[in-house]
Coordinates of C-alpha atoms in Angstrom, one line a residue:
X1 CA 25.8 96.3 103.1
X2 CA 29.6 95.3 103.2
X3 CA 31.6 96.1 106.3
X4 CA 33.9 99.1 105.6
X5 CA 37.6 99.4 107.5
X6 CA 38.6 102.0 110.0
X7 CA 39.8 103.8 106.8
X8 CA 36.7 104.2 105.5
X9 CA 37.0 101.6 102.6
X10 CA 34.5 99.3 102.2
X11 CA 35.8 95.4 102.0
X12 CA 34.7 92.2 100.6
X13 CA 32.5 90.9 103.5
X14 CA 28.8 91.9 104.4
X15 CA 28.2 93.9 107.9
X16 CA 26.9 91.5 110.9
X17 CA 24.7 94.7 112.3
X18 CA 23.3 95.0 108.5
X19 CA 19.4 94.4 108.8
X20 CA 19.4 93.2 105.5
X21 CA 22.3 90.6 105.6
X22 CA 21.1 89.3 108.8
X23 CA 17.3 89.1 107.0
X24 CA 19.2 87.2 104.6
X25 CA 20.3 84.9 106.6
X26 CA 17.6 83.9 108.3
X27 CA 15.9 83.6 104.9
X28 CA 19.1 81.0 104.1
X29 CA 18.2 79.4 107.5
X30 CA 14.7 78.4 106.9
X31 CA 15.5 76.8 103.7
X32 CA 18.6 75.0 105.5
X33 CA 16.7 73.9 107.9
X34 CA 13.6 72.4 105.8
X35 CA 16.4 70.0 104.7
X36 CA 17.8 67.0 105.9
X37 CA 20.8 68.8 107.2
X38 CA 21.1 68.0 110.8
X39 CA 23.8 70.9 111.9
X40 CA 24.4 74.5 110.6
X41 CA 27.8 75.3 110.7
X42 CA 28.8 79.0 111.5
X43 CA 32.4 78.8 110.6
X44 CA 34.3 81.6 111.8
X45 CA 32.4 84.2 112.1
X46 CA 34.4 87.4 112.4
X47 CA 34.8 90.7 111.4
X48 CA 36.7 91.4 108.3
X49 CA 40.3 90.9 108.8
X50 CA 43.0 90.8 106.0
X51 CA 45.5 87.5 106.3
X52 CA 47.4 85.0 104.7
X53 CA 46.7 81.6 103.7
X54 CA 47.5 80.5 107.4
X55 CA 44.9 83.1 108.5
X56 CA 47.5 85.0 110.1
X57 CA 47.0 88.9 109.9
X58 CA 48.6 91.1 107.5
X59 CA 47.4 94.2 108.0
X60 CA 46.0 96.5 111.3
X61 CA 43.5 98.3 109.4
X62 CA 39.8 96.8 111.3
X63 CA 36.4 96.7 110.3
X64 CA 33.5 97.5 110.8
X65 CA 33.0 101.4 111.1
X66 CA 29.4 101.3 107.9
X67 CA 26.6 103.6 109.0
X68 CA 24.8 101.1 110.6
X69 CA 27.9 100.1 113.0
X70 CA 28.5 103.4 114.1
X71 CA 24.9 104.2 114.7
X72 CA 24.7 101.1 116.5
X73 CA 28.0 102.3 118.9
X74 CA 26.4 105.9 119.2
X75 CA 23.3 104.1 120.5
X76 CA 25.0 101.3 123.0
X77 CA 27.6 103.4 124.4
X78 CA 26.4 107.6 124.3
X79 CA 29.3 108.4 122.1
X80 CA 30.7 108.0 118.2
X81 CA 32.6 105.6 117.4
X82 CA 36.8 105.8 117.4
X83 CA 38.8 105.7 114.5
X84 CA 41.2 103.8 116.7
X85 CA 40.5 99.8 117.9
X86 CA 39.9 100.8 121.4
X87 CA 38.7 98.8 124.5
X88 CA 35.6 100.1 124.1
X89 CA 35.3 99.3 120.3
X90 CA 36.3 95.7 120.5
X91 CA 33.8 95.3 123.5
X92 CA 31.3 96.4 120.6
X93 CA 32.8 93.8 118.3
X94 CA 32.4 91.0 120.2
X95 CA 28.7 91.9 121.5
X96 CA 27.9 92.2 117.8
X97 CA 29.5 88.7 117.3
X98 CA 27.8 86.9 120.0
X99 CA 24.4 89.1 119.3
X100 CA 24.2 88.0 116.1
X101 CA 25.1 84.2 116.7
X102 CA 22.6 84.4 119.3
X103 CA 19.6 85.7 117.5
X104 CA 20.6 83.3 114.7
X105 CA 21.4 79.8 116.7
X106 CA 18.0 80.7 118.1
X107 CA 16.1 80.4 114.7
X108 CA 17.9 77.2 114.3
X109 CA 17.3 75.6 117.4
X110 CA 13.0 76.5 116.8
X111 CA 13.6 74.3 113.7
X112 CA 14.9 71.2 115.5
X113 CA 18.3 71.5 114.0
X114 CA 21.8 71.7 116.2
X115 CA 24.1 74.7 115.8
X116 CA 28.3 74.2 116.0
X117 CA 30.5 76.9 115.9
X118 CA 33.9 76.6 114.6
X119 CA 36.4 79.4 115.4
X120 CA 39.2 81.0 114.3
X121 CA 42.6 80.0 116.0
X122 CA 43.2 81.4 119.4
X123 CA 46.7 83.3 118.7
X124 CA 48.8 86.3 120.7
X125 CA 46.9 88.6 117.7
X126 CA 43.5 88.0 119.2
X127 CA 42.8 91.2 119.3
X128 CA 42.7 91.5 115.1
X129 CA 39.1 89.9 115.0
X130 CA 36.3 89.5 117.0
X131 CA 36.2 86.0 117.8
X132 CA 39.7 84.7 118.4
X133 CA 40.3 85.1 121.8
X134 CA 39.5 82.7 124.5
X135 CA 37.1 85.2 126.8
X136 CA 34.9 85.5 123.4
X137 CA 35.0 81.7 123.0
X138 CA 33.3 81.7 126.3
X139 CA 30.6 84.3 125.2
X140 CA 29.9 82.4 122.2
X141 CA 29.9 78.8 124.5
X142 CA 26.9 80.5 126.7
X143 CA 24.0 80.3 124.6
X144 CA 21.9 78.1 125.2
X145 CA 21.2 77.2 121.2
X146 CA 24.7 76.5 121.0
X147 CA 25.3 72.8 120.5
X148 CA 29.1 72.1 119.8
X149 CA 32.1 74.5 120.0
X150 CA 35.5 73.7 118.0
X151 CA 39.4 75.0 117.3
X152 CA 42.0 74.4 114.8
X153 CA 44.7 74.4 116.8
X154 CA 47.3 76.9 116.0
X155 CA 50.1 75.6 113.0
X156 CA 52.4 77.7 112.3
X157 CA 54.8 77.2 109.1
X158 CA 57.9 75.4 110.1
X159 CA 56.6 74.3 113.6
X160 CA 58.2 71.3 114.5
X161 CA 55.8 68.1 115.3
X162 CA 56.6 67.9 119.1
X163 CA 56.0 71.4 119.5
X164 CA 52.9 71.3 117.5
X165 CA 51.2 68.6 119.8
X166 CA 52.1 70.4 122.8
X167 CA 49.6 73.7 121.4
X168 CA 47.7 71.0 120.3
X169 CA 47.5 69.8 123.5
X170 CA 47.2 72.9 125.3
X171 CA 44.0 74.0 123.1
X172 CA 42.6 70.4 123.7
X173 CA 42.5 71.5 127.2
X174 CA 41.4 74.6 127.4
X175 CA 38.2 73.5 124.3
X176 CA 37.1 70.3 126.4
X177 CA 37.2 72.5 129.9
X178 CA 35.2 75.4 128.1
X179 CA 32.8 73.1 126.5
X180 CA 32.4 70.7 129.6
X181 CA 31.5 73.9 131.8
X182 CA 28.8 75.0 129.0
X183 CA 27.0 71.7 128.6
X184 CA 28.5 71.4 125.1
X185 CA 30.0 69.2 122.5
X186 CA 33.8 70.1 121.9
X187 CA 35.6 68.9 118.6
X188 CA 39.4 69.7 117.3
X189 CA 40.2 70.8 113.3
X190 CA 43.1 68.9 112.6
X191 CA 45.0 70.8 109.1
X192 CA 45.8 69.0 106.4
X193 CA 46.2 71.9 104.1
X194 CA 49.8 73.4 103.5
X195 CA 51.7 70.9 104.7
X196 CA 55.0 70.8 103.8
X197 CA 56.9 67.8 102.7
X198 CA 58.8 66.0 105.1
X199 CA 56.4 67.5 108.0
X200 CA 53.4 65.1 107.4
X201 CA 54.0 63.4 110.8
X202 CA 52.7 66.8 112.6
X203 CA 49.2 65.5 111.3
X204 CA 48.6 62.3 113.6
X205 CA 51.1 64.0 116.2
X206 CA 48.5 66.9 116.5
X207 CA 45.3 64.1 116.1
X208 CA 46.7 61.9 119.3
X209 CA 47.4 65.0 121.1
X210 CA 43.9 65.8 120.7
X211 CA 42.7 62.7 121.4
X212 CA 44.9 61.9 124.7
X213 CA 43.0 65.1 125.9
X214 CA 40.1 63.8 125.8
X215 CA 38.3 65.4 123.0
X216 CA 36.5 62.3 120.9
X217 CA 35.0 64.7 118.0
X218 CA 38.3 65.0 115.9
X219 CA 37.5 66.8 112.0
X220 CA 40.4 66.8 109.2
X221 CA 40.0 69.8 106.9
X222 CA 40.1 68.8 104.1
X223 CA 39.5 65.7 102.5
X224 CA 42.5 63.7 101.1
X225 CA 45.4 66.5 102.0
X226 CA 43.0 69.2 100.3
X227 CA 44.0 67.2 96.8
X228 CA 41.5 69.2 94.9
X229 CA 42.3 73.2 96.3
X230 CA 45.5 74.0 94.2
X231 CA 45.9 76.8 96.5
X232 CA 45.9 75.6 99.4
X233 CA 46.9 71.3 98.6
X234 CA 49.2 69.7 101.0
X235 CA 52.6 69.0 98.9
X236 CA 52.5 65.4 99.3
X237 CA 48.8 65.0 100.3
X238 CA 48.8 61.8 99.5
X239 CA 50.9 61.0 102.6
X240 CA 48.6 63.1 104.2
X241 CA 45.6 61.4 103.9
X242 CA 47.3 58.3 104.6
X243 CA 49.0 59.5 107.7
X244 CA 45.1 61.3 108.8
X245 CA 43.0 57.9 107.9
X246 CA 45.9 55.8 110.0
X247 CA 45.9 58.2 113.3
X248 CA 41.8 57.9 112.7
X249 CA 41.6 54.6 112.7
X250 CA 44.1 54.4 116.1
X251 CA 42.3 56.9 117.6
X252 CA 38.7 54.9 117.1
X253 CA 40.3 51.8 118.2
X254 CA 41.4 53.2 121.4
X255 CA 38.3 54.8 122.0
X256 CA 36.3 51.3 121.3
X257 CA 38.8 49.0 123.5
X258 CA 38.1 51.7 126.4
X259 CA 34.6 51.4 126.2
X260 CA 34.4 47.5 126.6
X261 CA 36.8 48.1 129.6
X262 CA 34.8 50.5 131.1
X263 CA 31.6 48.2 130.2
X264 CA 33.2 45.3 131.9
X265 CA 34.1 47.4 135.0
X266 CA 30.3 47.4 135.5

C-alpha cells in the first residue's frame, strides 16, 4: 500500500498504518534477526516528504491521507481527516511514527537484538515530516526497546566551518541530554557527502564539536567521502576521508588518554 499525498496522489513510499507493509516488516525482522546482525537500524523513518539531496523540502504537499490512514484518523479522533496539515493531523503523524517503531523495536528486542534509531535533521521545517522535530525525538527516545538515538547535525550548503560546529555543538547537546534522560546510547552522523572543495575542514570541525560535547559514538556517512555514490560523492573525497580518519583517530586518542587519567584518579 504506498502512502498517497494530501492531493490524493499516491508516492513512492509504502504506508506505516498499512497491515500488510508492517506484516512485511516484521517478516524482514525475523530473518534479520536469525542473523549475526547485532543492531537493526531504523533510519529515518518518516512520512513521505519530497526534498533535495540535502534532504531539505521542496515541496508542501504531505502524506499520508490512503484509506487506511484516514480510517485510522476517523477512528482515533471522531472525525475525517483534513485536507490541510493541521495540529491535529500531525499529532496523528507522529503517534503513527512512534506506534509503529514501538510495535517493531518490540519484535526486535524478543529476539535479543538492540534497536538504534537515526533521524532526520532537526531543522526550522520540522513540521514537513513526522520525525524531525525535537518533542518527537523524545517520543521515539521513550520506548523502552529503544537502545541508541542519533542526528546528523544540520549542514547546510555554503555554511562556514565555525558556524557549522557551533549547530554541531548545539545538537550534541540537546542528543546527549535527550538520550542521558532516556537511559540510552547517543551517537552523531558526521557528512561526508557533498562537500564542496575547499570546505573539507567543516568535517573534523563538526567531529570535535561532537566530541567536546561529550557524545563518544561518532558515525561518518559514508565511507571514503561517498567515493563510490556519483550522486552524492564529496568533490575531493579523498581529502575527505583523510581529513574524517585524522579527526577519528584524535578523537580516540583523547578519549583513551582520559580514561587512564580517570583510572589513575582512583
Amino acid at each position: 500500500q504506498a502512502q498517497v499525498n494530501n492531493f490524493e496522489k499516491p508516492v513512492v513510499a509504502s504506508c506505516p498504518n498499512h497491515t500488510s507493509f508492517k506484516d512485511y516488516l516484521k517478516r524482514w525482522l525475523d530473518f534479520v534477526c536469525g542473523t549475526n546482525a547485532e543492531t537493526v537500524l531504523w533510519y529515518e523513518p518518516q512520512f513521505f516528504q519530497e526534498t533535495d539531496t540535502l534532504g531539505k523540502s521542496i515541496s508542501t504537499n504531505w502524506c499520508c491521507r490512503c484509506a487506511s490512514c484516514q480510517r485510522l484518523f476517523r477512528k482515533n479522533y471522531g472525525h475525517l481527516m483534513p485536507s490541510s496539515l493541521t495540529p491535529t493531523v500531525q499529532n496523528f503523524r507522529q503517534t503513527s511514527m512512534v506506534n509503529l517503531l514501538s510495535e517493531l523495536s518490540m519484535r526486535v528486542t524478543d529476539r535479543g537484538k538492540r534497536n538504534a534509531v537515526k533521524f532526520p535533521s532537526i531543522t526550522s521545517q520540522a513540521i514537513d515530516n513526522s520525525v524531525g522535530n525535537w518533542e518527537t525525538l523524545d517520543k521515539i527516545a521513550e520506548i523502552s526497546e529503544i537502545d541508541e538515538i542519533s542526528l546528523e547535525p544540520v549542514w547546510e550548503k555554503g555554511i562556514q566551518p565555525s558556524e557549522l560546529a557551533k549547530t554541531c555543538r548545539r545538537t550534541s547537546q540537546h542528543l546527549l541530554e535527550t538520550a542521558n534522560r532516556h537511559g540510552k546510547e547517543a551517537q552523531i552522523w558526521i557528512r561526508n557527502y557533498l562537500i564542496e572543495k575547499n570546505t573539507e575542514e567543516s568535517v573534523p570541525e563538526a567531529t570535535f564539536a561532537a566530541f567536546n560535547e561529550g557524545i563518544r559514538n561518532i558515525f561518518a556517512i559514508s565511507f571514503k567521502g561517498t567515493r563510490d555514490m556519483s550522486g552524492l560523492r564529496s568533490e575531493d573525497w579523498q581529502r575527505v576521508w583523510t581529513m574524517q580518519t585524522n579527526a577519528f583517530a584524535e578523537c580516540h586518542e583523547k578519549a583513551t588518554m582520559n580514561e587512564m587519567i580517570k583510572a589513575m584518579k582512583y
